[in-house]
Short mmCIF file of C-alpha atoms in Angstrom, two decimals:
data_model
loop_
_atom_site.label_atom_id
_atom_site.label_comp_id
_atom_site.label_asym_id
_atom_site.label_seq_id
_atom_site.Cartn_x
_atom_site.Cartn_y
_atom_site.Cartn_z
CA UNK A 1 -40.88 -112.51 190.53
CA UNK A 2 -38.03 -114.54 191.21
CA UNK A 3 -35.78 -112.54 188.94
CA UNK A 4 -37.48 -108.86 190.10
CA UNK A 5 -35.99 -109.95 193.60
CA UNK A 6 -32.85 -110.41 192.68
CA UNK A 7 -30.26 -109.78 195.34
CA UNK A 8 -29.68 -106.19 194.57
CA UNK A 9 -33.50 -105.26 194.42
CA UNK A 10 -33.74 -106.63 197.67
CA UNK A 11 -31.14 -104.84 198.78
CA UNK A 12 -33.12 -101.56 197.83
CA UNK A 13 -36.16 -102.75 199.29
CA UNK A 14 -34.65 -103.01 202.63
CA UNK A 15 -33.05 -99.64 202.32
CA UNK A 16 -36.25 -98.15 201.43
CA UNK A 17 -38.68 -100.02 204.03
CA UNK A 18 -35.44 -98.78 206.99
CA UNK A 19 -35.81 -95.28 205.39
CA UNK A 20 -39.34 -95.01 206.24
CA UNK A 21 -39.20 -95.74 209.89
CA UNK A 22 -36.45 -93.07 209.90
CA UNK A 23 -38.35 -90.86 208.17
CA UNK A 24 -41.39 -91.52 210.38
CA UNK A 25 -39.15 -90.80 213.46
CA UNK A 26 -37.48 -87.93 212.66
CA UNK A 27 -41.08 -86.18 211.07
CA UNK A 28 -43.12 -87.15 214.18
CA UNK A 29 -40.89 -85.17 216.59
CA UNK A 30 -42.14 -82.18 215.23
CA UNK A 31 -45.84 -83.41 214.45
CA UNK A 32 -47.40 -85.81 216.61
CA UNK A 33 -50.43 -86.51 214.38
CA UNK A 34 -47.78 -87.98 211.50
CA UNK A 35 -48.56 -91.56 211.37
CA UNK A 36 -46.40 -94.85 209.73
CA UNK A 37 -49.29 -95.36 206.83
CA UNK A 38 -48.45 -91.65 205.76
CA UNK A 39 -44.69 -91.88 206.47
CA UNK A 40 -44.66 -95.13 204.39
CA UNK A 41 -46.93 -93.45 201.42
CA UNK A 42 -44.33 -90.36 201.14
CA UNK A 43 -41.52 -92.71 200.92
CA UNK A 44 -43.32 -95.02 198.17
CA UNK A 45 -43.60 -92.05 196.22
CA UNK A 46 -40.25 -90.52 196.75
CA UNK A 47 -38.65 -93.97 195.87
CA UNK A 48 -40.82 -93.77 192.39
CA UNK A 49 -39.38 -90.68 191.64
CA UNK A 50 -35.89 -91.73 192.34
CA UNK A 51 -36.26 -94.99 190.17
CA UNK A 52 -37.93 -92.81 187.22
CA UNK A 53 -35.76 -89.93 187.33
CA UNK A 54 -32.68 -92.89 187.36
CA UNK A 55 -33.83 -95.35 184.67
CA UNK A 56 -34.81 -92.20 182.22
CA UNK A 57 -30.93 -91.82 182.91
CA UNK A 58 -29.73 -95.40 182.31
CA UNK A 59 -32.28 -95.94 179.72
CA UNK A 60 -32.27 -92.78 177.41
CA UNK A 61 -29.53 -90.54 178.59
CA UNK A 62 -27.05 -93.23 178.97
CA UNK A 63 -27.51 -93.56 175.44
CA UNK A 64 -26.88 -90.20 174.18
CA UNK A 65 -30.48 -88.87 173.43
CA UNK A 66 -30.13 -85.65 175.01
CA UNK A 67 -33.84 -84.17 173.73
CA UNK A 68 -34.80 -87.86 174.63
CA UNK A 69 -34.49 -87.13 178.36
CA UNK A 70 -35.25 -83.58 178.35
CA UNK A 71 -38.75 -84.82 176.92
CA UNK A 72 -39.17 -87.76 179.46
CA UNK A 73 -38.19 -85.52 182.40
CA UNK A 74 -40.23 -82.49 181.55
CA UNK A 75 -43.61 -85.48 180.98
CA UNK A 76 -42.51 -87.11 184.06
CA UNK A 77 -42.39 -84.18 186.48
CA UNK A 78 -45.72 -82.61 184.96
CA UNK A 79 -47.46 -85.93 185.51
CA UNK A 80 -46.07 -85.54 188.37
CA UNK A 81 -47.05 -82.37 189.57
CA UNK A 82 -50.70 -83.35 189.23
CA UNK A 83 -50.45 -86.25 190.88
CA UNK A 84 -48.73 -83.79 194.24
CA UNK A 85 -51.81 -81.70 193.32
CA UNK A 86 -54.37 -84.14 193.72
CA UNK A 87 -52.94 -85.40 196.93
CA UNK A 88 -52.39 -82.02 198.57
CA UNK A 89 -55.95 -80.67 197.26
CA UNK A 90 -57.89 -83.22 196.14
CA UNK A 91 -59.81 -85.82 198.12
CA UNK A 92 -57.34 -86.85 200.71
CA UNK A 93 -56.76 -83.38 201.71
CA UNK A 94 -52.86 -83.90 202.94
CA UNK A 95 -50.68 -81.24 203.24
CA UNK A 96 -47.17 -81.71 203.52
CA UNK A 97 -45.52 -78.47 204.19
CA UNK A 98 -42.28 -77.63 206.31
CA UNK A 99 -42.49 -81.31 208.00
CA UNK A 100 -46.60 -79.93 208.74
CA UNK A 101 -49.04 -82.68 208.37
CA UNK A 102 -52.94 -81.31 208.33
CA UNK A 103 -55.70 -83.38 207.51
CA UNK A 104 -58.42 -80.87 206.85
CA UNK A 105 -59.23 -78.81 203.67
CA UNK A 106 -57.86 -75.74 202.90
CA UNK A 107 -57.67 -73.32 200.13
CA UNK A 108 -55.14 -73.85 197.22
CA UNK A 109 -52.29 -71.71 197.23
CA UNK A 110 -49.17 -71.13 194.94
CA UNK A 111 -46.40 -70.78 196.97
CA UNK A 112 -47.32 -73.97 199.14
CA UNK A 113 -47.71 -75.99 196.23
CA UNK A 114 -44.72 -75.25 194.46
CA UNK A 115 -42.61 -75.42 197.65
CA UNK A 116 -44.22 -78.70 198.26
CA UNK A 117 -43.15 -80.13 194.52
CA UNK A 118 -39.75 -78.78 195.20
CA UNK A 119 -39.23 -79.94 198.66
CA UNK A 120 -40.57 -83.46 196.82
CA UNK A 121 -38.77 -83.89 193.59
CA UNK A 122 -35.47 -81.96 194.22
CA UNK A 123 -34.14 -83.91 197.01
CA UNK A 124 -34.61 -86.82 195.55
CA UNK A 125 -33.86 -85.84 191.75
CA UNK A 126 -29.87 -85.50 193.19
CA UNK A 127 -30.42 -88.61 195.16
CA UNK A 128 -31.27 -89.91 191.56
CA UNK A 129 -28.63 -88.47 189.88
CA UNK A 130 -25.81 -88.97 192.39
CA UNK A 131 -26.69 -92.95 192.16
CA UNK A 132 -26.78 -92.24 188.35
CA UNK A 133 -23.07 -91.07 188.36
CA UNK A 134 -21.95 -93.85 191.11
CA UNK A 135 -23.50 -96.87 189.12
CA UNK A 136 -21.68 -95.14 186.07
CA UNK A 137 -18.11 -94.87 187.67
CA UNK A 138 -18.61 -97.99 188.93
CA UNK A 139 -19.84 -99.51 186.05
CA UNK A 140 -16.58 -98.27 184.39
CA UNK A 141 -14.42 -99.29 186.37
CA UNK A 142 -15.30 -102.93 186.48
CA UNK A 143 -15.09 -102.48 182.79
CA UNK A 144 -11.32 -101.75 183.48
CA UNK A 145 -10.74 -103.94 185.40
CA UNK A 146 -12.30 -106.76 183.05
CA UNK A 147 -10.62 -105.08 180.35
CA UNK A 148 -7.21 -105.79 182.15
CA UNK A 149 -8.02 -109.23 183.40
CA UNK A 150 -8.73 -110.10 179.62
CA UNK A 151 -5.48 -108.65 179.09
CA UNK A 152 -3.70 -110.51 181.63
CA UNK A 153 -4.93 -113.90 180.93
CA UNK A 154 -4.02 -113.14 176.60
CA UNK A 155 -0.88 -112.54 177.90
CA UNK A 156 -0.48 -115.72 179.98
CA UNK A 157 -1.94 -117.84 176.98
CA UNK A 158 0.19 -115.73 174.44
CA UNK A 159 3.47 -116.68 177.08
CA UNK A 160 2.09 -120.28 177.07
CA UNK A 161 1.65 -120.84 173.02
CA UNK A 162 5.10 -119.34 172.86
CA UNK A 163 6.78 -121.17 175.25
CA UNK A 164 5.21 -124.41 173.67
CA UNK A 165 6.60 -123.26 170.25
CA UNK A 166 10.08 -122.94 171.28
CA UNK A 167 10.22 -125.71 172.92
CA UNK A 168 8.63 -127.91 170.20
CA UNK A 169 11.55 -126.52 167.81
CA UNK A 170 14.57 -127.57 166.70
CA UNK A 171 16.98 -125.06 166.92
CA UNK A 172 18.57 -123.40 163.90
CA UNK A 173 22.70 -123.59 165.15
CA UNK A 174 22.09 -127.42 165.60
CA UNK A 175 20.24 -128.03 162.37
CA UNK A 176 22.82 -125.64 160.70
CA UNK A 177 25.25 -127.90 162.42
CA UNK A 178 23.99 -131.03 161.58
CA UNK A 179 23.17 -130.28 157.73
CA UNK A 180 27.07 -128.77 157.34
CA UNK A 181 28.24 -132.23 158.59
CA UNK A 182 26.17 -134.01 156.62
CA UNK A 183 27.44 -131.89 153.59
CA UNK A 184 30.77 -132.20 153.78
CA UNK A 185 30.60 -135.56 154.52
CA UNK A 186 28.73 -136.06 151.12
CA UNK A 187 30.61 -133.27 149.03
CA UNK A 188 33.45 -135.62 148.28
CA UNK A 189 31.31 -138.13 146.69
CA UNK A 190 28.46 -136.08 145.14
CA UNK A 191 28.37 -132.63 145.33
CA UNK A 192 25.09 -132.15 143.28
CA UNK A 193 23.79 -134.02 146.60
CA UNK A 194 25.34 -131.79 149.20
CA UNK A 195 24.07 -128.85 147.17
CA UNK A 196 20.68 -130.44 147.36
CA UNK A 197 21.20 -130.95 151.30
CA UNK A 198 22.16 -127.23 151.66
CA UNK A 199 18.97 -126.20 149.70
CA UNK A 200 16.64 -128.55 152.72
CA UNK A 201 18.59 -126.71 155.21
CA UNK A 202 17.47 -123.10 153.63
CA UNK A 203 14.00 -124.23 153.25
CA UNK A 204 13.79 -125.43 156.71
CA UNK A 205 15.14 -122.55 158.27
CA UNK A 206 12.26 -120.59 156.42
CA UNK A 207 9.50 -123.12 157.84
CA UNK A 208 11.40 -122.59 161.45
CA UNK A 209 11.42 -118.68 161.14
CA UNK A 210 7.82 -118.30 159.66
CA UNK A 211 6.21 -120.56 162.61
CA UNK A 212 8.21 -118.73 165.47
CA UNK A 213 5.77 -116.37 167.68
CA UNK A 214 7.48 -113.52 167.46
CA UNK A 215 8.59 -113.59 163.64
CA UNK A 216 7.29 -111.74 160.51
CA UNK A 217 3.80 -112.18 159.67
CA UNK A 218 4.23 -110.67 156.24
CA UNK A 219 6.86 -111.59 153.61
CA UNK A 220 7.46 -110.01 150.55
CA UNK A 221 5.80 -112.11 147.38
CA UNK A 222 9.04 -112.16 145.90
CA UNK A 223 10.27 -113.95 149.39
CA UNK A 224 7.86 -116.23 148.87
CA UNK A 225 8.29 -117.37 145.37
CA UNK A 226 11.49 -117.83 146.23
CA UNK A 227 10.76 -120.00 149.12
CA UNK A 228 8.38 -121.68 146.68
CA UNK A 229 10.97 -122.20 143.80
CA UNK A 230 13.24 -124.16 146.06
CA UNK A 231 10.29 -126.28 147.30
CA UNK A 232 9.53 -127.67 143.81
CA UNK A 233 13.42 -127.53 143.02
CA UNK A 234 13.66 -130.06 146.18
CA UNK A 235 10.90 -131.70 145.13
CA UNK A 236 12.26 -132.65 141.60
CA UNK A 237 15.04 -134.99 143.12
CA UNK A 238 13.01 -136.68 146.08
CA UNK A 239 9.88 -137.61 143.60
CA UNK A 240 10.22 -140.77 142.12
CA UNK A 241 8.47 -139.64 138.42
CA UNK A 242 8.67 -136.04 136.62
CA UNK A 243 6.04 -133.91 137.62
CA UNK A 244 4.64 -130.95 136.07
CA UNK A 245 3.83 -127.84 137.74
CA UNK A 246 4.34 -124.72 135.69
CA UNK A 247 4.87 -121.28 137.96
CA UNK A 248 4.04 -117.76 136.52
CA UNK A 249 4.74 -114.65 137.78
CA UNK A 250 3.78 -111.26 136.61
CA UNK A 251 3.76 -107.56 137.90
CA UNK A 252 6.28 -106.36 141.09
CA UNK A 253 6.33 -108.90 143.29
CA UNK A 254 8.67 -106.43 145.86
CA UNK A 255 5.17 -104.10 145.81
CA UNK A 256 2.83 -106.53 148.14
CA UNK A 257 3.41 -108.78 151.17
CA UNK A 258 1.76 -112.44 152.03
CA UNK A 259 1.40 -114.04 155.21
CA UNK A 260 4.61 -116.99 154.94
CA UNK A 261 4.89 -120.16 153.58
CA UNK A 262 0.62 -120.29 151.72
CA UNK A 263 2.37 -121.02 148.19
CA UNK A 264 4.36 -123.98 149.66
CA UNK A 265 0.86 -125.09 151.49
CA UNK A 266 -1.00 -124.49 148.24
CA UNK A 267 1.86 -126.45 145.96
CA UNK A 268 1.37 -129.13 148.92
CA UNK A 269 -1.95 -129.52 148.02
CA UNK A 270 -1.08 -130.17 144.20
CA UNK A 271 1.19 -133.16 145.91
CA UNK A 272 -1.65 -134.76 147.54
CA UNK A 273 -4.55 -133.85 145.04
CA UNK A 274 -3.49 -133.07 141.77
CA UNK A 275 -2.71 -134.84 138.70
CA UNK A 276 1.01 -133.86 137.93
CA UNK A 277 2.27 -136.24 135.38
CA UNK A 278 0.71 -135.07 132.53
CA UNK A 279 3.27 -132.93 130.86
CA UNK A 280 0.31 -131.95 128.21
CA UNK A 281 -1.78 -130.79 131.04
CA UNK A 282 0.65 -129.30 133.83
CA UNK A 283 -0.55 -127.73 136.66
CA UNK A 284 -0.72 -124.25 137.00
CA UNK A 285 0.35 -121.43 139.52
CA UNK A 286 -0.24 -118.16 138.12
CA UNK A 287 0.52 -115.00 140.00
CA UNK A 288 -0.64 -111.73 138.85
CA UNK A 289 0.53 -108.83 140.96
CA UNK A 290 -1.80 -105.33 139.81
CA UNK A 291 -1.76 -101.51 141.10
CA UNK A 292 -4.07 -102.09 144.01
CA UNK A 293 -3.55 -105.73 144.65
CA UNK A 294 -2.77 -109.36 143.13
CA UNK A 295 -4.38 -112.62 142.64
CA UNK A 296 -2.98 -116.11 142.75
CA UNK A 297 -4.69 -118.80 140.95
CA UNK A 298 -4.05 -122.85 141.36
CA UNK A 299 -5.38 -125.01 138.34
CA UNK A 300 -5.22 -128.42 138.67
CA UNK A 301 -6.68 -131.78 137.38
CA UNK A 302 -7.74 -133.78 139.87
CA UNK A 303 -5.80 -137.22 140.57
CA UNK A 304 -7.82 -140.43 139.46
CA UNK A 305 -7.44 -143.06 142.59
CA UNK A 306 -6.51 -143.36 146.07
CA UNK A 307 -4.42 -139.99 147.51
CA UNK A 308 -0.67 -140.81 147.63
CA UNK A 309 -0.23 -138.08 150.61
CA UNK A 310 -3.18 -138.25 153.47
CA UNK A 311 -5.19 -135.27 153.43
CA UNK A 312 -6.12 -133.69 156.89
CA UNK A 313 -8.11 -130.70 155.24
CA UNK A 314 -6.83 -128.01 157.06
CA UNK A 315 -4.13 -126.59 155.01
CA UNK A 316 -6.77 -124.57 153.04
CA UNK A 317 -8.52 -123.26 156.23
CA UNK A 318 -5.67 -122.22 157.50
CA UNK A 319 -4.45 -120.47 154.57
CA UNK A 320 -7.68 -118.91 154.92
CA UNK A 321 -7.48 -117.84 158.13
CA UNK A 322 -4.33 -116.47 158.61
CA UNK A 323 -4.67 -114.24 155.21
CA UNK A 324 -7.93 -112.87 156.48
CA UNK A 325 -6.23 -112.13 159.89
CA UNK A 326 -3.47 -110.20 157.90
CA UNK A 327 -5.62 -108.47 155.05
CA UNK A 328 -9.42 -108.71 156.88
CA UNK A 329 -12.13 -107.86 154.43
CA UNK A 330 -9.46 -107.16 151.54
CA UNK A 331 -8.63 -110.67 151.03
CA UNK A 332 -10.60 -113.35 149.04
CA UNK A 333 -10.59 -116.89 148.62
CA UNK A 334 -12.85 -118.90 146.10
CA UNK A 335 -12.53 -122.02 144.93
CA UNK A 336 -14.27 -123.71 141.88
CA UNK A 337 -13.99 -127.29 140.77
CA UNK A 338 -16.28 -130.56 138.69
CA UNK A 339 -15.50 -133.94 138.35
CA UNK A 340 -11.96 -133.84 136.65
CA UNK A 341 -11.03 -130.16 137.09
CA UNK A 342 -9.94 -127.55 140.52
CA UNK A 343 -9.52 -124.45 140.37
CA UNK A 344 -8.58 -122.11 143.46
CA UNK A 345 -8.03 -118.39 143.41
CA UNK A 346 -6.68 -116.15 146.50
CA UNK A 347 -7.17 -112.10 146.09
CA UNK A 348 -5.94 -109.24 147.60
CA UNK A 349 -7.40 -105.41 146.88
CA UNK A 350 -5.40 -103.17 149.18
CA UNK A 351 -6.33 -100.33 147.25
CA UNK A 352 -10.36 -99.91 145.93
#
C-alpha cells in the first residue's frame, strides 16, 4: 500500500476526488436531484476508463504491438459497454443523458444508449491519450537530458584522466634533451654505449606516445615488433646472463593493427616468469599473421624458485582488456599451462 501511494498516485487521487465536487457542481445546476454519491460513482468510472485506456498504451502500445492494443481496446470498450448497459437499464435504473439524471425505469432505446457510451468513453479516451503523449514527451525528454548529463560528466572525467596523464609525464623535448647529453657525453669513450642510450630513448618515447590520451590506439604489427625487437635488444646488455627468447614472424605484418606496447607486456612477463637460460629450451614468440586475422602464441617454461621481478598480475588483464575494447568479440585470449610448462595464445578473426 505504501508503494501504491506513492507521491504521484496521490497526486491523482486528489485530482480525481477535486474533479468530482466540480463535476457535482457544475451537473447540479441543471438537475437538482443529482446528488455527490452519483457524482462521485460517474467519476470512479470515468477515472477507470482513463487508467485502462492509458496503461493498454504504456503497457502494449508503448511496445509496438499494434493488433495487441487494437484487441485490448476493442475487449475493453465492449466490456465496457455492458457494464453502461446494466447501469442505465438494469437494476439501478440511472440514466445519464444530456447532464439528465432520472431515477425511474424506462424503456431501452438506441440512440440514448449509444450517445450515453460516447458522451462516456470519448471524452475521456483523449483525456487518456493526451496524458499518453505528455508522459511520452516527457518521458523523452528526461531521457535527453540524462543522456547529456552522462555526457557531460564522461567528459569532465575524460578532461580529468587526461589532465592527470600529462601531468604525470615526462616530457619528450626534455628526455630528448637529457638522453642527447648523456650521449655525447659517453660517445667519446664508448660509442656501442651511447648507441645503446639512443635505443632507451626510442623505446621510451614509444611507451610515452602509446600511454598519452589522445594517441593511437592501434599500431601496425610490424610497429610493434619493432618496438619489441629493441626491447629484447636493450635487454641483452642490461641482463646480467644470456637469455633465450626466440621471435618468429610470419605473414604481412603491415595487413593488421594491435593495440600498443602488449608484445613488450607479454615479453615482460617471460622476465618475471619464465625460464630463459636454457638455450636448449628457449622461449618462444611466434606470430602468425593469416587472410582474416593472426595469432600470437607465448611458450614458456616456467622458472623453478622465487620470481626475480614482483608480479602484480595485471599485465595480462590488461592486455586483455584493452584488445577486447579494440577488437570486441573478434579477439581471443587463452591460456594453457601444468607444472613446468605455459603456454598463452592471443587471436584476432577480423574476417569470418
Amino acid at each position: 500500500m505504501n508503494r501504491f501511494f506513492k507521491r504521484k498516485w496521490l497526486l491523482h487521487c486528489y485530482f480525481w476526488i477535486g474533479y468530482s465536487f466540480y463535476f457535482f457542481v457544475v451537473n447540479a445546476l441543471g438537475n437538482s436531484r443529482l446528488n455527490l454519491g452519483a457524482s462521485f460513482i460517474t467519476v470512479f468510472y470515468c477515472a477507470i476508463i482513463f487508467y485502462a485506456v492509458y496503461l493498454i498504451l504504456k503497457y502494449v502500445y508503448d511496445r509496438g504491438h499494434i493488433l495487441g492494443t487494437i484487441v485490448l481496446m476493442i475487449g475493453f470498450y465492449l466490456l465496457s459497454a455492458l457494464i453502461v448497459y446494466y447501469e442505465l437499464y438494469g437494476r439501478f435504473g440511472l440514466e445519464i443523458i444530456n447532464n439528465r439524471y432520472v431515477i425511474t425505469k424506462h424503456a431501452f432505446s438506441w440512440a440514448k444508449y449509444i450517445q450515453t457510451f460516447l458522451v462516456m468513453h470519448s471524452n475521456y479516451t483523449v483525456m487518456a491519450v493526451g496524458y499518453y503523449y505528455y508522459k511520452s514527451k516527457l518521458r523523452e525528454s528526461n531521457d535527453k537530458l540524462e543522456a547529456v548529463n552522462a555526457r557531460l560528466a564522461a567528459e569532465s572525467t575524460m578532461k580529468s584522466f587526461q589532465y592527470t596523464t600529462l601531468s604525470a609525464q615526462v616530457h619528450p623535448h626534455m628526455m630528448a634533451n637529457i638522453f642527447s647529453n648523456l650521449k655525447n657525453k659517453v660517445d667519446p669513450y664508448d660509442v656501442e654505449l651511447g648507441m645503446q642510450l639512443s635505443e632507451i630513448y626510442r623505446l621510451m618515447k614509444f611507451y610515452m606516445e602509446a600511454h598519452q590520451v589522445e594517441g593511437a590506439t592501434h599500431i601496425l604489427l610490424a610497429d610493434e615488433v619493432t618496438a619489441l625487437e629493441q626491447y629484447l635488444s636493450i635487454q641483452e646488455k642490461v641482463e646480467p646472463n644470456p637469455f633465450y627468447i626466440k621471435l618468429s614472424c610470419s605473414g604481412n605484418l603491415m595487413r593488421f593493427s594491435i593495440a600498443p606496447t602488449v608484445l613488450q607486456t607479454l615479453a615482460g612477463n617471460l622476465f618475471k616468469h619464465a625460464d630463459l637460460w636454457d638455450k636448449d629450451h628457449p622461449a618462444k614468440i611466434d606470430i602468425l599473421v593469416g587472410h582474416a586475422g593472426y595469432r600470437i602464441t607465448v611458450q614458456n617454461r616456467k622458472r623453478s624458485g622465487p620470481q626475480i621481478l614482483p608480479s602484480h598480475d595485471v599485465g595480462l588483464r590488461n592486455v586483455r582488456t584493452r584488445m577486447e575494447y579494440l577488437f570486441g568479440t573478434d579477439f581471443s585470449m587463452e591460456e594453457n599451462q601444468d607444472d613446468e610448462h605455459y603456454e598463452l595464445t592471443l587471436c584476432v578473426q577480423r574476417y569470418k
